[in-house]
Coordinates of C-alpha atoms and ligand atoms in Angstrom, one line a residue:
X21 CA -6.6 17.7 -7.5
X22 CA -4.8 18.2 -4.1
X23 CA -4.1 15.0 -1.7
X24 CA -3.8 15.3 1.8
X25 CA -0.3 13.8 2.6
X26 CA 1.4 12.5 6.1
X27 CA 4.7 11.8 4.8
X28 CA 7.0 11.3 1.8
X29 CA 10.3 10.0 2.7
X30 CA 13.0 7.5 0.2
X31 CA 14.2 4.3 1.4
X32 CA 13.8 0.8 -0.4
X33 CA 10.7 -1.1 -1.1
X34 CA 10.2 -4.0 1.9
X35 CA 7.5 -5.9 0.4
X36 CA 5.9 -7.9 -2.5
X37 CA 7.2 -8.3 -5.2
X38 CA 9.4 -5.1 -5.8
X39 CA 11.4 -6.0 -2.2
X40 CA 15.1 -3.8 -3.0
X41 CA 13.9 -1.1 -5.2
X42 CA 15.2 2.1 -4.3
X43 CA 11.2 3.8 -3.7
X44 CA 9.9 7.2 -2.5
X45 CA 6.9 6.8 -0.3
X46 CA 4.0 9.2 -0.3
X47 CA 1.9 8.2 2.5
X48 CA -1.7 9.9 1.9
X49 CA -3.7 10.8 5.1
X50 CA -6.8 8.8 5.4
X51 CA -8.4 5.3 5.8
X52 CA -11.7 3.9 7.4
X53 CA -11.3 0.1 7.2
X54 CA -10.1 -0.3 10.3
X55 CA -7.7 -3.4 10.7
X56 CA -7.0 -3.9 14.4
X57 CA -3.5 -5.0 13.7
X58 CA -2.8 -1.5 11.5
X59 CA 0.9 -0.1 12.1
X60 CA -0.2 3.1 10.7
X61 CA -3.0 4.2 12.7
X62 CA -2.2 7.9 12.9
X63 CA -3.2 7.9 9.4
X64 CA -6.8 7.0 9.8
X65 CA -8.2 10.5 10.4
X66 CA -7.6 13.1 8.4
X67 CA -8.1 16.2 11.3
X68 CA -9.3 19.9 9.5
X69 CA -7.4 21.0 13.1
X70 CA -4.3 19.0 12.2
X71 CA -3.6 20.4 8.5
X72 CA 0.0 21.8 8.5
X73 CA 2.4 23.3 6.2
X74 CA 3.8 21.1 3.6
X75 CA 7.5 21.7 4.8
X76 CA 6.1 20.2 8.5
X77 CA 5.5 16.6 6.6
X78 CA 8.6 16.2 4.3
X79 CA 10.5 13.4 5.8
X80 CA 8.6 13.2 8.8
X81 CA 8.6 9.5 10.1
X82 CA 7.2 10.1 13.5
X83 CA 3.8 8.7 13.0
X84 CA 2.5 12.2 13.3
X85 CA -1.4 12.6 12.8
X86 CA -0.5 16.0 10.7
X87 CA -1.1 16.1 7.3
X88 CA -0.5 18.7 4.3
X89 CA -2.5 19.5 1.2
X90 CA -0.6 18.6 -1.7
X91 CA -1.3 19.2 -5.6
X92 CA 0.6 16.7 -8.3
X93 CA 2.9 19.5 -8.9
X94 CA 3.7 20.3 -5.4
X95 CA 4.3 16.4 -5.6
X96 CA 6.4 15.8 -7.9
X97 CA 8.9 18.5 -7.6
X98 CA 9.3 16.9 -4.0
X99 CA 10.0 14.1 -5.6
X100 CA 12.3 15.2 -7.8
X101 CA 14.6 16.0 -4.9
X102 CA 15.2 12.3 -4.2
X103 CA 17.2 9.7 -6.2
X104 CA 15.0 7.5 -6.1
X105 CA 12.6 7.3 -9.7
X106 CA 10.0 4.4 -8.2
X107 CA 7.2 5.8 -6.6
X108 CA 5.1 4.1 -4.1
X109 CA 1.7 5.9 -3.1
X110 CA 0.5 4.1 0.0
X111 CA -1.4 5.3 3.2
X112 CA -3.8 5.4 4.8
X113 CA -6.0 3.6 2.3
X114 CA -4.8 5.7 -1.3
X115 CA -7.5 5.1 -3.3
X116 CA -10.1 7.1 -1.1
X117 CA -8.7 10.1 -3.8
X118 CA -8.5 9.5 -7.5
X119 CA -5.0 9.2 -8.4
X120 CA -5.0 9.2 -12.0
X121 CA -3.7 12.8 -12.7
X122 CA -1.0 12.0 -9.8
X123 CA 0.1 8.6 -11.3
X124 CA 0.1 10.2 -14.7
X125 CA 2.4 13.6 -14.0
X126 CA 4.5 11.3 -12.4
X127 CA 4.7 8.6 -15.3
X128 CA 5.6 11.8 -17.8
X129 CA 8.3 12.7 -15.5
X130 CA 9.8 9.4 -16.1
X131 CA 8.9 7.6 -12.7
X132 CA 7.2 4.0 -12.2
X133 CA 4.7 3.9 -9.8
X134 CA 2.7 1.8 -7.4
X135 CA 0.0 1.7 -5.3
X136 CA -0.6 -0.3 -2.5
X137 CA -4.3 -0.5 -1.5
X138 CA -6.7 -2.9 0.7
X139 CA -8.7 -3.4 -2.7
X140 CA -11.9 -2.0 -0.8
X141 CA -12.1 1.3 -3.1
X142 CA -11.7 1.8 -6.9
X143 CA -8.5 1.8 -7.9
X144 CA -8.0 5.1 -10.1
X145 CA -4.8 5.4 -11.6
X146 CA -2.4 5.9 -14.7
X147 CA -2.5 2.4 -16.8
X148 CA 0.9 1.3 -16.0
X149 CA 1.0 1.8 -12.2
X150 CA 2.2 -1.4 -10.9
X151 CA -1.4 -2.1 -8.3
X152 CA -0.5 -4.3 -5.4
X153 CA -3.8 -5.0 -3.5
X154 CA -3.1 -6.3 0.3
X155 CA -7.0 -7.4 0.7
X156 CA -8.5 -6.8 4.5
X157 CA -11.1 -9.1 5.0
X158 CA -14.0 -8.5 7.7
X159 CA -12.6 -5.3 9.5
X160 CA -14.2 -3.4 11.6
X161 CA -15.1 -0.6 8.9
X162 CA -17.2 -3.4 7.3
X163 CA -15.9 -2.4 3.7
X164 CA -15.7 -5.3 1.4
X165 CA -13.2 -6.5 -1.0
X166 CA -14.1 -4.9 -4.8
X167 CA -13.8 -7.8 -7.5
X168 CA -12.7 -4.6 -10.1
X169 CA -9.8 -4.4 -7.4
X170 CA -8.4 -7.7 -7.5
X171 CA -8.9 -7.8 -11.1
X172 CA -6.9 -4.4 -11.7
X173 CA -4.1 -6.3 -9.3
X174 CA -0.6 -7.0 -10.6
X175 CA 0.2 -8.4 -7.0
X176 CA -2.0 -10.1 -4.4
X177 CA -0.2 -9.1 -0.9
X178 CA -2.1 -11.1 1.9
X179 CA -1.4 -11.2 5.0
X180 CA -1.3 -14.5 7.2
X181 CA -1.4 -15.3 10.5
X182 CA -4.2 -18.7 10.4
X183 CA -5.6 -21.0 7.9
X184 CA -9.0 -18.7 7.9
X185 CA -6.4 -16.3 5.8
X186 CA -5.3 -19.1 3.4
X187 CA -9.3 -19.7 3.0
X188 CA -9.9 -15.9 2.7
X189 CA -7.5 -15.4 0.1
X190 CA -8.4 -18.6 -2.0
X191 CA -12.1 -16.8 -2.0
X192 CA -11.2 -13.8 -3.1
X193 CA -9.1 -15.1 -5.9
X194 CA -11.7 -17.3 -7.0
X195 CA -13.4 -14.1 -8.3
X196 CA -10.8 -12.7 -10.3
X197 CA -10.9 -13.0 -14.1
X198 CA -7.9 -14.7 -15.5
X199 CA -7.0 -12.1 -17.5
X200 CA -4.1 -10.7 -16.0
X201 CA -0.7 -11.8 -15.0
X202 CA -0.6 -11.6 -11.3
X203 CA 2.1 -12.2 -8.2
X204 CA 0.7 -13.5 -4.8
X205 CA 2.7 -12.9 -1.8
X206 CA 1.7 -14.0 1.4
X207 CA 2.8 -11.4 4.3
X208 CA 3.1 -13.3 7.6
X209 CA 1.4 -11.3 10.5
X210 CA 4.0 -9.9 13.1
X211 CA 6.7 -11.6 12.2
X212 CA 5.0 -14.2 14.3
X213 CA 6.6 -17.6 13.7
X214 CA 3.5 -19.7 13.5
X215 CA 2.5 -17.2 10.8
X216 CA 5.7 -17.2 9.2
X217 CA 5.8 -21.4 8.9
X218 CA 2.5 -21.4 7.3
X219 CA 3.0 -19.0 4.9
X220 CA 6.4 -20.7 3.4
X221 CA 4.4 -24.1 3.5
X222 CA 1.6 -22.5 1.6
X223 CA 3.6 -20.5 -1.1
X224 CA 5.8 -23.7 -1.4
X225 CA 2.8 -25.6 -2.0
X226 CA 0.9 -23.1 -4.8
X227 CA 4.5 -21.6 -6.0
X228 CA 3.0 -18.1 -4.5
X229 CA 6.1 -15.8 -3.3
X230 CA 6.7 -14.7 1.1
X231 CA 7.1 -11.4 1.2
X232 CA 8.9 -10.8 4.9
X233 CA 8.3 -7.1 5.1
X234 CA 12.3 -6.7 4.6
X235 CA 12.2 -3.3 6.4
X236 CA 11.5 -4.7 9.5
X237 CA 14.3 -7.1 9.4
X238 CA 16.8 -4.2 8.5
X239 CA 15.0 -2.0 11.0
X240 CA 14.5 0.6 8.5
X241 CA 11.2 2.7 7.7
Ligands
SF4_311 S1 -6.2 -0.7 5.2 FE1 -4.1 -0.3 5.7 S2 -4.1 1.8 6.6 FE2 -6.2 1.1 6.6 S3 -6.5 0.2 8.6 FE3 -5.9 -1.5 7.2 S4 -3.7 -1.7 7.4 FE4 -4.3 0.3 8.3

């Protein structure tokens, strides 16, 4: 199985539920959902023209359109360069590609993993991988929500900027099975303070988590 990747680069985890872990990101190329607020647009397309060599991606956070073809191999003896034994396999939407054989040579290797996905594809992955789904209701690529998603979650990321989210999310969790132990985290918008004030009255009001996007705050990737 080879993944086309944008980036892989180590800093610490900035949202959810895992906020502080020291993480290695690999950023796969690819997504067609479309959200208009997306801060990762360059990885929407994946280019045939735009294919590099994989030592032009390694730690390469320019928002660069390239992208290199990677094998779980190739993957994980880049990752065994870092310090850093969490692994967070984000995108671009990451479960366009089946990531079972990835999740699992990492999880032999002795690495965690997670995912972070819009729930809008099946999520294919070792067991253990920690699956945090950040649903994107009604975008423009018209995908919607998979119920198998949400139930796979261990962590509900949603984003909030308006009491239509709040509703949104409610919906979506009304479809879940109980059957899983599961973290909700509402992610307000922009760092907009409107957004911000609701989420803290909602989480305070179902004992749900904020998750701030940390990163920002610090200015780090
Ligand atoms: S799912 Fe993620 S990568 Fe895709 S458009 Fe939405 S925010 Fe961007």
């Amino acid at each position: 199985m080879k993944y086309p990747v944008n980036e892989i680069f180590e800093t610490i985890q900035g949202e959810g539920s895992m906020t502080g872990i020291p993480s290695i990101f690999i950023r796969l190329q690819g997504c067609p959902v479309g959200c208009s607020w997306c801060d990762t647009k360059h990885t929407w397309e994946v280019k045939p023209e735009l294919q590099v060599d994989v030592s032009q991606i390694i730690s390469v956070s320019n928002e660069s359109e390239n992208w290199a073809q990677m094998t779980s191999q190739d993957l994980l003896a880049q990752v065994l360069k870092y310090q850093a034994r969490h692994i967070v396999i984000t995108g671009g939407e990451p479960c366009l590609y089946d990531l079972t054989e990835l999740t699992q040579v990492l999880h032999d290797a002795g690495c965690t993993t997670q995912i972070e996905t819009s729930g809008t594809f099946e999520v294919k992955t070792h067991a253990d991988t920690y699956v945090t789904v950040s649903p994107k209701v009604n975008m423009k690529g018209g995908y919607q929500i998979l119920t198998s998603a949400l139930n796979r979650a261990d962590e509900i990321k949603h984003p909030v900027a308006t009491e239509q989210h709040i509703d949104d999310l409610n919906a979506l969790l009304a479809k879940r099975e109980e059957n899983r132990k599961i973290s909700i985290c509402l992610q307000p918008i922009s760092q907009k303070k409107r957004a911000t004030e609701l989420a803290i009255q909602t989480c305070i009001k179902n004992n749900w988590r904020l998750s701030v996007q940390m990163h920002k705050y610090l200015a780090i990737d």
